[in-house]
Amino acid sequence: MQSAAIYARVSTPEQDLQRQLDECHEHIASKFPKATTIDTYTDVVSGTDEHGGEQYRKLDRAIENGDYDLVAVHELSRLSRLGAGEIHRFIQHCMERGTTVESLDLGLSIHVDDPPIQRTVYTMIASIMGDLAKIEHEQNLRRIRSGIRAAQRTGTWTGRPPRGFVIDGNGILHIDIEGFLETREALLRLEHGEQQTLVAESSGIPRSTLVRLFEDEQRRAIYLDGVATDDRLNRALDEIWTFPNSVPGGAKVRSN
């Protein structure tokens, strides 16, 4: 009988956690058919969170207690974003507690009963690959930021538009009046103290999206005050004045 854990993490709710979990389950089923207990730990957390996420810390404590014979991590390389040496620390922590480490992204299996030199080499490989992945990630972020700045200068919008907005064929942001007002109405209900779950269910807007918009002061101001820190959004918000009767109760969306 073997007990196993799966750890998967993504940076945003839009990314697919289920795919990672499915692949980890398949990996364990093929390599460790005697694993009868498989627990899952998942985090949706920015790679810049130095604490690694609540579930990652919970898994770390479970390994400390000797709860698992093996742990499958879908993307071990992501742990490098938590700081220099985190991959090495995690692997060593697992080895000290008798926990085998399976890294799907790096294709490494590090077992407690492997020769010490092999464990050392594999750990070094994992750390180096993680550092390279971190460098690539940071380079991609710089390229994305550079592209966004260039797009801002030309007035075009990059990526997915905010809720309640659409992008035309030229990349220019416009207001989707129906979606905008639905979002505004839902945020107003939250501001008046209605329960998040109730508002999410009745509006059809995911609860996670509502909470993210409501708790971010700048995002909330887009819908409740009609003002934004981005000129492209402000130009789109100006279109609200072409719908004079569309704001519930005749209230103004923007106060000049």
Short mmCIF file of C-alpha atoms in Angstrom, two decimals, residues 27-122:
data_model
loop_
_atom_site.label_atom_id
_atom_site.label_comp_id
_atom_site.label_asym_id
_atom_site.label_seq_id
_atom_site.Cartn_x
_atom_site.Cartn_y
_atom_site.Cartn_z
CA HIS A 27 1.41 9.03 -14.27
CA ILE A 28 0.87 7.56 -10.81
CA ALA A 29 -1.49 4.89 -12.11
CA SER A 30 1.08 3.73 -14.68
CA LYS A 31 4.21 3.85 -12.49
CA PHE A 32 2.80 3.18 -9.03
CA PRO A 33 -0.24 0.90 -9.40
CA LYS A 34 -0.08 0.06 -5.67
CA ALA A 35 -0.86 3.64 -4.73
CA THR A 36 -4.27 3.32 -3.10
CA THR A 37 -4.49 6.79 -1.58
CA ILE A 38 -3.95 9.86 -3.78
CA ASP A 39 -4.49 13.32 -2.29
CA THR A 40 -4.42 16.48 -4.39
CA TYR A 41 -3.06 19.89 -3.53
CA THR A 42 -3.71 22.78 -5.90
CA ASP A 43 -2.83 26.47 -5.81
CA VAL A 44 -3.92 29.38 -7.95
CA VAL A 45 -1.20 31.81 -7.04
CA SER A 46 1.13 34.26 -8.69
CA GLY A 47 4.62 32.97 -9.28
CA THR A 48 5.91 35.98 -7.35
CA ASP A 49 4.28 34.81 -4.10
CA GLU A 50 7.32 34.02 -2.01
CA HIS A 51 5.30 31.78 0.31
CA GLY A 52 4.27 29.46 -2.51
CA GLY A 53 0.55 29.20 -1.83
CA GLU A 54 -1.53 27.80 1.00
CA GLN A 55 -1.79 24.29 -0.45
CA TYR A 56 1.95 24.10 -1.13
CA ARG A 57 2.64 24.91 2.52
CA LYS A 58 0.04 22.34 3.57
CA LEU A 59 1.72 19.69 1.40
CA ASP A 60 5.08 20.60 2.89
CA ARG A 61 3.72 20.00 6.39
CA ALA A 62 2.18 16.67 5.35
CA ILE A 63 5.54 15.53 3.96
CA GLU A 64 7.15 16.63 7.21
CA ASN A 65 4.72 14.32 9.01
CA GLY A 66 5.66 11.42 6.73
CA ASP A 67 2.17 11.17 5.24
CA TYR A 68 3.22 10.21 1.71
CA ASP A 69 5.39 7.63 0.01
CA LEU A 70 5.55 9.69 -3.15
CA VAL A 71 4.57 13.09 -4.49
CA ALA A 72 3.97 13.90 -8.14
CA VAL A 73 4.53 17.55 -9.09
CA HIS A 74 3.27 18.52 -12.52
CA GLU A 75 5.64 21.45 -12.94
CA LEU A 76 8.49 21.24 -10.47
CA SER A 77 10.25 24.00 -12.40
CA ARG A 78 7.63 26.50 -11.19
CA LEU A 79 9.01 26.18 -7.66
CA SER A 80 12.11 28.07 -8.77
CA ARG A 81 9.97 31.22 -8.81
CA LEU A 82 9.68 30.97 -5.04
CA GLY A 83 13.35 31.77 -4.67
CA ALA A 84 16.81 30.41 -5.27
CA GLY A 85 17.24 26.90 -3.95
CA GLU A 86 13.54 26.13 -3.41
CA ILE A 87 13.58 23.10 -5.74
CA HIS A 88 16.65 21.72 -3.95
CA ARG A 89 15.05 22.36 -0.55
CA PHE A 90 11.81 20.65 -1.55
CA ILE A 91 13.54 17.56 -2.94
CA GLN A 92 15.81 17.27 0.08
CA HIS A 93 12.81 17.66 2.37
CA CYS A 94 11.07 14.80 0.57
CA MET A 95 14.17 12.57 0.67
CA GLU A 96 14.62 13.13 4.41
CA ARG A 97 11.04 11.97 5.00
CA GLY A 98 11.20 8.98 2.67
CA THR A 99 9.06 10.52 -0.06
CA THR A 100 9.76 9.80 -3.73
CA VAL A 101 9.55 12.84 -6.03
CA GLU A 102 8.08 12.56 -9.53
CA SER A 103 8.52 15.64 -11.74
CA LEU A 104 6.35 15.40 -14.84
CA ASP A 105 7.67 18.51 -16.58
CA LEU A 106 11.33 17.59 -16.10
CA GLY A 107 10.84 13.84 -16.57
CA LEU A 108 12.73 13.01 -13.36
CA SER A 109 12.05 10.35 -10.74
CA ILE A 110 14.03 10.83 -7.54
CA HIS A 111 13.71 7.87 -5.17
CA VAL A 112 14.82 7.54 -1.58
CA ASP A 113 16.65 4.27 -2.34
CA ASP A 114 18.55 5.70 -5.33
CA PRO A 115 22.34 5.85 -4.91
CA PRO A 116 23.32 9.14 -3.21
CA ILE A 117 25.29 10.31 -6.24
CA GLN A 118 22.26 9.75 -8.49
CA ARG A 119 19.98 11.68 -6.14
CA THR A 120 22.50 14.51 -6.06
CA VAL A 121 22.80 14.64 -9.84
CA TYR A 122 19.02 14.53 -10.37
#
